[in-house]
Short mmCIF file of C-alpha atoms and ligand atoms in Angstrom, two decimals:
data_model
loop_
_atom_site.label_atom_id
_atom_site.label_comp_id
_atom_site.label_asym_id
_atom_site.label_seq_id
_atom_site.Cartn_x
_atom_site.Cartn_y
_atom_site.Cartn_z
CA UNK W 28 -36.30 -0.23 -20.86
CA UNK W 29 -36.10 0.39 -24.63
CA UNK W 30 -35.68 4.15 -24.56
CA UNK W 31 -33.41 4.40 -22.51
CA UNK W 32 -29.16 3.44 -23.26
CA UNK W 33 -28.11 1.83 -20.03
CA UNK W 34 -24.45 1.02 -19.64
CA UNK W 35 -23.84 -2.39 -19.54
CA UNK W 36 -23.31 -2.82 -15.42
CA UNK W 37 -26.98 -1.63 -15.35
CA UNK W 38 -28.32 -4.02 -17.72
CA UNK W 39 -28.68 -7.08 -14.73
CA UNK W 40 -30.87 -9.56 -15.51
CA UNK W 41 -34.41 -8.86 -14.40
CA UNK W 42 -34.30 -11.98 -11.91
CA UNK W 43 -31.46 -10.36 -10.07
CA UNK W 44 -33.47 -7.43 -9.22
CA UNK W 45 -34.91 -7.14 -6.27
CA UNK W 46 -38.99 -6.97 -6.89
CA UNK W 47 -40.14 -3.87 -5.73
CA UNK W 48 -43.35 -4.86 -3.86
CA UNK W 49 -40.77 -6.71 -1.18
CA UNK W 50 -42.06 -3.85 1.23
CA UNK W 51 -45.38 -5.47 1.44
CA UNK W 52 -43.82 -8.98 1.24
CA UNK W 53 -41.06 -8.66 3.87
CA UNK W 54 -41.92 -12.20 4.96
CA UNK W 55 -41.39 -14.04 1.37
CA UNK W 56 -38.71 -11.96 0.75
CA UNK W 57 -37.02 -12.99 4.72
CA UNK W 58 -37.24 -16.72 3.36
CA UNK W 59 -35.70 -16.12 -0.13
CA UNK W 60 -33.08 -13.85 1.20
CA UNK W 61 -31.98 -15.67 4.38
CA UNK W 62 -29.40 -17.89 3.26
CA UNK W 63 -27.52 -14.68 1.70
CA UNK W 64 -28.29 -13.09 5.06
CA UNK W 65 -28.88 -9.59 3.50
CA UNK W 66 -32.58 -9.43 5.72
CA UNK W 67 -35.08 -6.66 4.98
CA UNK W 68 -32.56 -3.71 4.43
CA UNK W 69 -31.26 -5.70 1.62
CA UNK W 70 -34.81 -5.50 0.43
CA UNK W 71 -35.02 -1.68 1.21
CA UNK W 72 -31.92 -0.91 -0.48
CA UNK W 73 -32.07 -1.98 -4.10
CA UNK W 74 -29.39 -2.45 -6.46
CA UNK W 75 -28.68 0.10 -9.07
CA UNK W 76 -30.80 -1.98 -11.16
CA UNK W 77 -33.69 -1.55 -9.34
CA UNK W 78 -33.03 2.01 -8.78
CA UNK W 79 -33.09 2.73 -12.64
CA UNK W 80 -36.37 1.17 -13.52
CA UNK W 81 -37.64 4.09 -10.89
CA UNK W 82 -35.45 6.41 -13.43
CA UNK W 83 -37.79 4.78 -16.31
CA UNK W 84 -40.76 5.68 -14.79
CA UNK W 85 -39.58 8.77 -13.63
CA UNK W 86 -38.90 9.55 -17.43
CA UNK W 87 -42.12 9.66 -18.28
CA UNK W 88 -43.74 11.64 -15.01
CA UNK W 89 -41.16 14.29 -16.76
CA UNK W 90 -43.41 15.03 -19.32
CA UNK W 91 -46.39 14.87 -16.53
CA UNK W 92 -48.02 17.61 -14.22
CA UNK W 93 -45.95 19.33 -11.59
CA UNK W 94 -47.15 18.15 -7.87
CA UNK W 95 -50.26 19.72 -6.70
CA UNK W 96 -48.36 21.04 -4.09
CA UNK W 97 -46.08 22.83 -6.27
CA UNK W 98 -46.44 26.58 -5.44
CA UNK W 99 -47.66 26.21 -2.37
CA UNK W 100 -44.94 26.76 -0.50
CA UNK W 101 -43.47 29.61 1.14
CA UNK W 102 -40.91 31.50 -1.17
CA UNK W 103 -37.82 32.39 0.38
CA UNK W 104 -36.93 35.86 -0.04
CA UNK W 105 -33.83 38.13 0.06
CA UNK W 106 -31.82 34.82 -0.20
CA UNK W 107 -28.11 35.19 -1.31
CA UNK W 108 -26.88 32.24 -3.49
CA UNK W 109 -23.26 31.43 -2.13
CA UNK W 110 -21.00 31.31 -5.38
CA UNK W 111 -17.68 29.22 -3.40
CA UNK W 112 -20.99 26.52 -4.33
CA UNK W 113 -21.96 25.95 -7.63
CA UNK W 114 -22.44 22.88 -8.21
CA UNK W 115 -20.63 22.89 -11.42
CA UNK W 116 -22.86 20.46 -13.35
CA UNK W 117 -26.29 21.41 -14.30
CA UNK W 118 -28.89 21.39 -12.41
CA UNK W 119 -31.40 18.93 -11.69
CA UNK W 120 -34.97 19.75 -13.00
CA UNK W 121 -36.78 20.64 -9.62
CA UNK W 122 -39.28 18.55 -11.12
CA UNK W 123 -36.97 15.15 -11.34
CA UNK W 124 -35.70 15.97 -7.88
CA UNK W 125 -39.77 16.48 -6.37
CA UNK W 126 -40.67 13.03 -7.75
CA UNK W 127 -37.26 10.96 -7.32
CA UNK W 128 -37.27 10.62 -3.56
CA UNK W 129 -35.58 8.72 -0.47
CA UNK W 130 -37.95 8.23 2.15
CA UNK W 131 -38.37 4.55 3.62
CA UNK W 132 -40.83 6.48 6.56
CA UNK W 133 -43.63 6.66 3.21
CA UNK W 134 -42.64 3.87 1.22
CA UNK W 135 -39.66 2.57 -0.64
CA UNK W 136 -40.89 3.07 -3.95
CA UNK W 137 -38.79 6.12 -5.02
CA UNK W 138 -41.06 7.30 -7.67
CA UNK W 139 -44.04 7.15 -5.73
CA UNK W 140 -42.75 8.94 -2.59
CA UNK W 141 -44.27 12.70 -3.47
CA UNK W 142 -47.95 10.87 -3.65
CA UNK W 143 -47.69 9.58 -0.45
CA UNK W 144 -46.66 12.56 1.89
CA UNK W 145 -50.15 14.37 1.63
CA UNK W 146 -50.76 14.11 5.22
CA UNK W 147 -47.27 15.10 6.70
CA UNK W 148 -47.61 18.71 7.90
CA UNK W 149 -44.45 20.51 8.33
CA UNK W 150 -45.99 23.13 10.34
CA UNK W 151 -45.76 23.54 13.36
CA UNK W 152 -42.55 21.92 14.14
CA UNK W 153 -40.50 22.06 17.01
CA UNK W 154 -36.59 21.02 16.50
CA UNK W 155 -35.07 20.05 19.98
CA UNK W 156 -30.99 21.06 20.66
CA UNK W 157 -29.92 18.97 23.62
CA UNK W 158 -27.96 16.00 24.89
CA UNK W 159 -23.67 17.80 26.16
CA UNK W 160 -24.50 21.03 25.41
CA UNK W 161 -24.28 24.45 27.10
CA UNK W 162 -27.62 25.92 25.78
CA UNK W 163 -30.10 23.33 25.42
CA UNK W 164 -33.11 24.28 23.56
CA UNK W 165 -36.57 23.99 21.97
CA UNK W 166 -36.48 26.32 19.20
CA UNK W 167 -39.75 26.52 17.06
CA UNK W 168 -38.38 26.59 13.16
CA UNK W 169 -39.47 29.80 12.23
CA UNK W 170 -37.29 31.13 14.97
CA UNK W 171 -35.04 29.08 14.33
CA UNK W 172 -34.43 29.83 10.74
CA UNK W 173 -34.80 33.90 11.76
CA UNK W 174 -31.76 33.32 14.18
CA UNK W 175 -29.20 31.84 11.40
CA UNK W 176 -27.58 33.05 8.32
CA UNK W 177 -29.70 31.75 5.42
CA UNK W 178 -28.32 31.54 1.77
CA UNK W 179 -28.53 29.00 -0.62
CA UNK W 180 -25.72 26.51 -1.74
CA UNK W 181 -25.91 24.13 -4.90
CA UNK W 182 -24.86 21.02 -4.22
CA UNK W 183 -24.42 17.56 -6.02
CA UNK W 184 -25.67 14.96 -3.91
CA UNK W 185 -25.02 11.17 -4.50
CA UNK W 186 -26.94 8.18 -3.44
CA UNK W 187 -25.06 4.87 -1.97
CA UNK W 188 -27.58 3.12 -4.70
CA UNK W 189 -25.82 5.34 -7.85
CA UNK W 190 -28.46 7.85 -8.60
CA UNK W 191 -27.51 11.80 -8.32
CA UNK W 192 -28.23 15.17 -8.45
CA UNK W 193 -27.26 18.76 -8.20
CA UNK W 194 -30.04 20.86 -6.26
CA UNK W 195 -29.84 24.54 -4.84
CA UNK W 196 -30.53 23.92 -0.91
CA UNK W 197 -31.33 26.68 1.57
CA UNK W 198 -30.36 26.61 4.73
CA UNK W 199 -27.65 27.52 7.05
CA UNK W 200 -23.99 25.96 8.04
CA UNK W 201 -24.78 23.64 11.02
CA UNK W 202 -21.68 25.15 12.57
CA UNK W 203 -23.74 28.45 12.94
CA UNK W 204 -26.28 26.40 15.08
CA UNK W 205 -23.83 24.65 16.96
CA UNK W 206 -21.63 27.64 18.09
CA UNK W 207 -25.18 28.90 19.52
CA UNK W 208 -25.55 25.85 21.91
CA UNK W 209 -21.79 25.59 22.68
CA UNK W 210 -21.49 21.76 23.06
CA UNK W 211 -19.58 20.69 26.29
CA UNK W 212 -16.09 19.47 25.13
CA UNK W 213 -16.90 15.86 26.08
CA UNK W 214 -19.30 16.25 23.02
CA UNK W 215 -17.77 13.91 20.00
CA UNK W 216 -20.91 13.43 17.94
CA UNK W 217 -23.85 15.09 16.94
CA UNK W 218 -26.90 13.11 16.33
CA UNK W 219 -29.61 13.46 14.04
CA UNK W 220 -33.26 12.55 14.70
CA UNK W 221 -36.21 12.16 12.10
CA UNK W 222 -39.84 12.60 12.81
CA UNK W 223 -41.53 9.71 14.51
CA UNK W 224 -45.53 9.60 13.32
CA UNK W 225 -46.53 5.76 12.43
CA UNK W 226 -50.48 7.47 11.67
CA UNK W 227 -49.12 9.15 8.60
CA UNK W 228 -46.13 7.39 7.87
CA UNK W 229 -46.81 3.86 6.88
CA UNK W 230 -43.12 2.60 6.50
CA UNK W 231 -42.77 2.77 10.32
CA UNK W 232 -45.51 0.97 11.16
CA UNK W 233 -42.90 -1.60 10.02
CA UNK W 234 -41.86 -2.81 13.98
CA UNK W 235 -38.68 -4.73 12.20
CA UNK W 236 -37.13 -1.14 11.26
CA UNK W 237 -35.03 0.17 13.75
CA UNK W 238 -37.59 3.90 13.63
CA UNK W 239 -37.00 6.84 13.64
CA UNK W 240 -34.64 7.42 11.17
CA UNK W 241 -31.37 8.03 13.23
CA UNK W 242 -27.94 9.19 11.34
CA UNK W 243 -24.59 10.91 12.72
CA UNK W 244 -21.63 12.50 12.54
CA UNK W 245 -18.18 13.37 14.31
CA UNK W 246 -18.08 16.78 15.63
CA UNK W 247 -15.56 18.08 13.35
CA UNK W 248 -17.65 16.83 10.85
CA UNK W 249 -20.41 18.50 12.24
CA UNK W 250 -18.34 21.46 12.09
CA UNK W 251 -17.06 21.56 8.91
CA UNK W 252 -17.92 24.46 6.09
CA UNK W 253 -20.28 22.13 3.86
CA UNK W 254 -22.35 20.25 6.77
CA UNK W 255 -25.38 22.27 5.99
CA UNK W 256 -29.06 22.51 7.56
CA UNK W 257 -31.53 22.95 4.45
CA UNK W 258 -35.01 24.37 4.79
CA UNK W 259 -35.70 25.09 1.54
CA UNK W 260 -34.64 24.19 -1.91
CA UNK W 261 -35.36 25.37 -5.49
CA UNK W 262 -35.73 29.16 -3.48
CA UNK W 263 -38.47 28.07 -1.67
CA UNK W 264 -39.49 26.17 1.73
CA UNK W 265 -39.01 22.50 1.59
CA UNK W 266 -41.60 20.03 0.10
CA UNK W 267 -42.05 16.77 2.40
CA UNK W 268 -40.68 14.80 0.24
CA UNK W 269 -37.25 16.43 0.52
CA UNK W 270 -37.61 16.56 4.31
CA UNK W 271 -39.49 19.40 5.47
CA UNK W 272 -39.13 21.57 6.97
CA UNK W 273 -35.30 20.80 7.99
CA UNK W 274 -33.14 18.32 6.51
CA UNK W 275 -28.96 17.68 6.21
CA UNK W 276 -26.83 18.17 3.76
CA UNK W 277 -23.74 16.83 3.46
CA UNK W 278 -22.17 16.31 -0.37
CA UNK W 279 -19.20 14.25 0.55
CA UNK W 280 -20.99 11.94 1.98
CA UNK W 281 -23.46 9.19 0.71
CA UNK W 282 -26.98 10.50 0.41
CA UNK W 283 -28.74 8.09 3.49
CA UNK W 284 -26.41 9.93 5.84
CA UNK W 285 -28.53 13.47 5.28
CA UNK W 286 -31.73 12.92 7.83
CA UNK W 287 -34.74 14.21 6.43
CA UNK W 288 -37.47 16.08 8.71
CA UNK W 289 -35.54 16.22 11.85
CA UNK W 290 -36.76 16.62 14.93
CA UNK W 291 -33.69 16.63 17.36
CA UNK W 292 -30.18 17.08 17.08
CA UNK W 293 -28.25 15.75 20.25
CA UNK W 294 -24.13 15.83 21.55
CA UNK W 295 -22.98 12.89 22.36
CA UNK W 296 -19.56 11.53 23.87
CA UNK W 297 -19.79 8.21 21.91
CA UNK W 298 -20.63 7.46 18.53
CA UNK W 299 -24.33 7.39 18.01
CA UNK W 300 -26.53 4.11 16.35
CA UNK W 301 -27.65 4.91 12.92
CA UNK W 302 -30.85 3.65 10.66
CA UNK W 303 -28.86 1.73 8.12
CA UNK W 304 -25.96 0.88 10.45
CA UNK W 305 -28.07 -0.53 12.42
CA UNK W 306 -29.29 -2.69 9.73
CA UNK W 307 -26.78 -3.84 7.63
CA UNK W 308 -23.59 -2.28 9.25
CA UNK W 309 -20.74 -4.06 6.68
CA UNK W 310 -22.74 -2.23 3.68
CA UNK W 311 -23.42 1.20 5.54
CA UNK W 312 -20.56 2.10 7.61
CA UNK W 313 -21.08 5.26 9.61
CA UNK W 314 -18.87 7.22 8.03
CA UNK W 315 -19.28 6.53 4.54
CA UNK W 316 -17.52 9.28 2.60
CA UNK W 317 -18.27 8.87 -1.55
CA UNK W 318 -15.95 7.17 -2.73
CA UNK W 319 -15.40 5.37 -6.27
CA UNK W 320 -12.85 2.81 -5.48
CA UNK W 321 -14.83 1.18 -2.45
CA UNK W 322 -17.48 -0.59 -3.92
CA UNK W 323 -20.78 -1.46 -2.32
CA UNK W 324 -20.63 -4.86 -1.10
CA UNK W 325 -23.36 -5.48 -4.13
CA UNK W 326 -22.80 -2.84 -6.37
CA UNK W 327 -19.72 -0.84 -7.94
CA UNK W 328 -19.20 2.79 -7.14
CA UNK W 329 -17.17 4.34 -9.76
CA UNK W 330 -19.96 6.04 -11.75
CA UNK W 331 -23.50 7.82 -11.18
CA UNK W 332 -26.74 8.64 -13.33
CA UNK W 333 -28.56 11.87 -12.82
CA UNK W 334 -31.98 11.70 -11.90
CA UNK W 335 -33.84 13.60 -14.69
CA UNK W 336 -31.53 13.72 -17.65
CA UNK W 337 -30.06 10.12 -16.98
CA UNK W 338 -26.84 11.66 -17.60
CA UNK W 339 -23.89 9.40 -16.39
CA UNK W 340 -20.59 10.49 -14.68
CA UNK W 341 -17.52 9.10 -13.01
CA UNK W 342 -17.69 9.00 -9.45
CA UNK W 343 -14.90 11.57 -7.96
CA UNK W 344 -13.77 10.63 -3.84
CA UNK W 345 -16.08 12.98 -1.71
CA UNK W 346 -18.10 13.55 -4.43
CA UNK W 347 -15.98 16.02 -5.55
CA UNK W 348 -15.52 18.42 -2.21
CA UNK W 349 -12.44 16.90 -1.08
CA UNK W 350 -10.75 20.25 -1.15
CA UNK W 351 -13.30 20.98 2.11
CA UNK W 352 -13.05 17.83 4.31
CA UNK W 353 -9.97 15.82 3.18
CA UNK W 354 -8.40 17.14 6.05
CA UNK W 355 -10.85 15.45 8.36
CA UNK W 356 -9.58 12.09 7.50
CA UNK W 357 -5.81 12.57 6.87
N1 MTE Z 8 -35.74 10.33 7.57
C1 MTE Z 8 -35.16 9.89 6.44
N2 MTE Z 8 -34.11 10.58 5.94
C2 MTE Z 8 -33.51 10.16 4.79
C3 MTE Z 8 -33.94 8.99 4.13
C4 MTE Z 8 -35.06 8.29 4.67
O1 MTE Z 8 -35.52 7.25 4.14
N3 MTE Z 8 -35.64 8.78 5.82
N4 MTE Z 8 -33.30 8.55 2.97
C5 MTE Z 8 -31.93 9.05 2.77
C6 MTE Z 8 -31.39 8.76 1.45
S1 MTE Z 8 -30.94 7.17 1.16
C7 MTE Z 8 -31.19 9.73 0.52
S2 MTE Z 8 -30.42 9.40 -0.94
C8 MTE Z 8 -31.70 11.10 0.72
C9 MTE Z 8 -32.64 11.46 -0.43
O2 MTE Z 8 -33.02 12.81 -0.35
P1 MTE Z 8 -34.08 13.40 -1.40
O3 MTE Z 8 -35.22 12.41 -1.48
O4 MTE Z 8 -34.49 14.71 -0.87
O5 MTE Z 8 -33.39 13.48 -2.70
O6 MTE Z 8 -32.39 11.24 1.96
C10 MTE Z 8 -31.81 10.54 3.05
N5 MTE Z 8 -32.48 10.89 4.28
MO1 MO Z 9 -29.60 7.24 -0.69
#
């Protein structure tokens, strides 16, 4: 950790870390951890800590070669860049946000994720639109992404563990999709479903997660300006590791509440189950809006690093967007 000037919440003593081979230990870790009855998301989840020796190591694969994969992707063309988002920080090196990565289905090792999607294949994917809706449908995602209005949008995105970024998504409002399927009015929540494939995605062979990766939000929510549908980023389709080939977006929110690879988005009249709810609910409510002066139950919130440039900044309440979806919570 020489290199690198950590601020002095970040400097936790290295016994206070969670180790990061607990994935393959769950059961040693279970016995240590009991007593303090944080369970295996506690061992998912690192601290901060934990998080920055990935930033360490992610450091170095700075000076490294790009993914293999790099290139390979279908370039999105014509695409308008909206200027109402800018981001207004700089922006991440697309190669700190390729091999910094959330993604529990591959492993939990966050600097490691991009070497383990090789066999995901985003094509061909089906996204299902169902549950109280008018229109339910199967739309395959090329269609899907010819029927909506594409542009990209550069958002900051923060991550409940303290690590952020500002990356230039593509996609399209969700609102556009959802005025397409007209949800019945009973509708209060829109639910997000990730890809389920335990053959190529090692983390849920794991029958003690609660699989597939399952988030939610209100309608109005749902609804709102910034709640976007990304299939690309960096003006080109999505890499696996960012959830190809259609992920969420939503900057006010913590980053675990943006699904990755989704495979279904259903209505519902009550308020859906979610991943990390579901596993630790009095750390990861189901709302959880960014915000610095509610601390993680482990963990303070009032300032982030940026992946890449280890930059730090204080922590502003919806990340910053609060001139969007304050209103939702007044
Ligand atoms: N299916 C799925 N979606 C997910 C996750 C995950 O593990 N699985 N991790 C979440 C978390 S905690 C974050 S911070 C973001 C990370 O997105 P990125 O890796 O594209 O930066 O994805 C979110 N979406
Ligand atoms: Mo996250």
């Amino acid at each position: 950790m020489s290199n690198l000037i950590l601020p002095p919440e970040w400097k936790i003593s290295e016994n206070a870390v969670t180790p990061e081979n607990t994935f393959n230990n769950r059961r040693e870790f279970l016995k240590m951890m009991g007593a303090a009855g944080l369970g295996i998301a506690g061992a998912l989840y690192g601290s901060p800590a934990w998080a920055g020796t990935g930033w360490l190591d992610f450091k170095n694969l700075l000076g490294g070669k790009t993914p293999e994969k790099k290139g390979e992707y279908a370039q999105l063309d014509h695409l308008k860049r909206n200027p109402a988002f800018a981001g207004d920080r700089p922006m991440t090196e697309e190669d700190a946000a390729l091999k910094y990565n959330n993604f529990y289905e591959f492993t939990s090792e966050k600097d490691r994720v991009w070497k383990r999607v090789e066999k995901f294949q985003a094509k061909p994917w089906q996204v299902e639109i169902g549950g109280l809706v008018e229109n339910p449908a199967v739309y395959d995602i090329d269609d899907l992404v010819r029927a909506m209005p594409v542009e990209e949008r550069i958002y900051r995105h923060r991550c409940v563990e303290t690590w952020a970024m500002v990356v230039p998504w593509s996609g399209f409002p969700m609102k556009a999709l959802v005025k397409k399927v007209k949800p019945a009015d009973k509708a209060k929540y829109a639910r997000f479903v990730s890809f389920m494939k335990p053959e190529i995605a090692p983390g849920q062979r794991d029958p003690s997660l609660p699989w597939p990766y399952t988030e939610g939000l209100s309608m109005e929510e749902a609804m709102n300006e910034l709640t976007f549908l990304a299939v690309g980023v960096y003006g080109h389709a999505l890499p696996p590791q960012h959830g190809a080939p259609l992920r969420v977006a939503t900057p006010w929110k913590y980053g675990f509440k943006s699904a990755k690879s989704i495979v279904k988005i259903e209505f519902t009249e009550t308020q859906p189950a979610t991943f990390w709810n579901t596993l630790i609910p009095h750390e990861y409510k189901f709302v959880s809006n960014v915000d610095p002066d509610v601390p993680h139950p482990r963990w303070s919130q009032k300032k982030e690093r940026m992946i890449g440039t280890g930059d730090v900044y204080p922590t502003q309440k919806y990340n910053g967007y609060g001139k969007w979806v304050a209103g939702l919570y007044e």
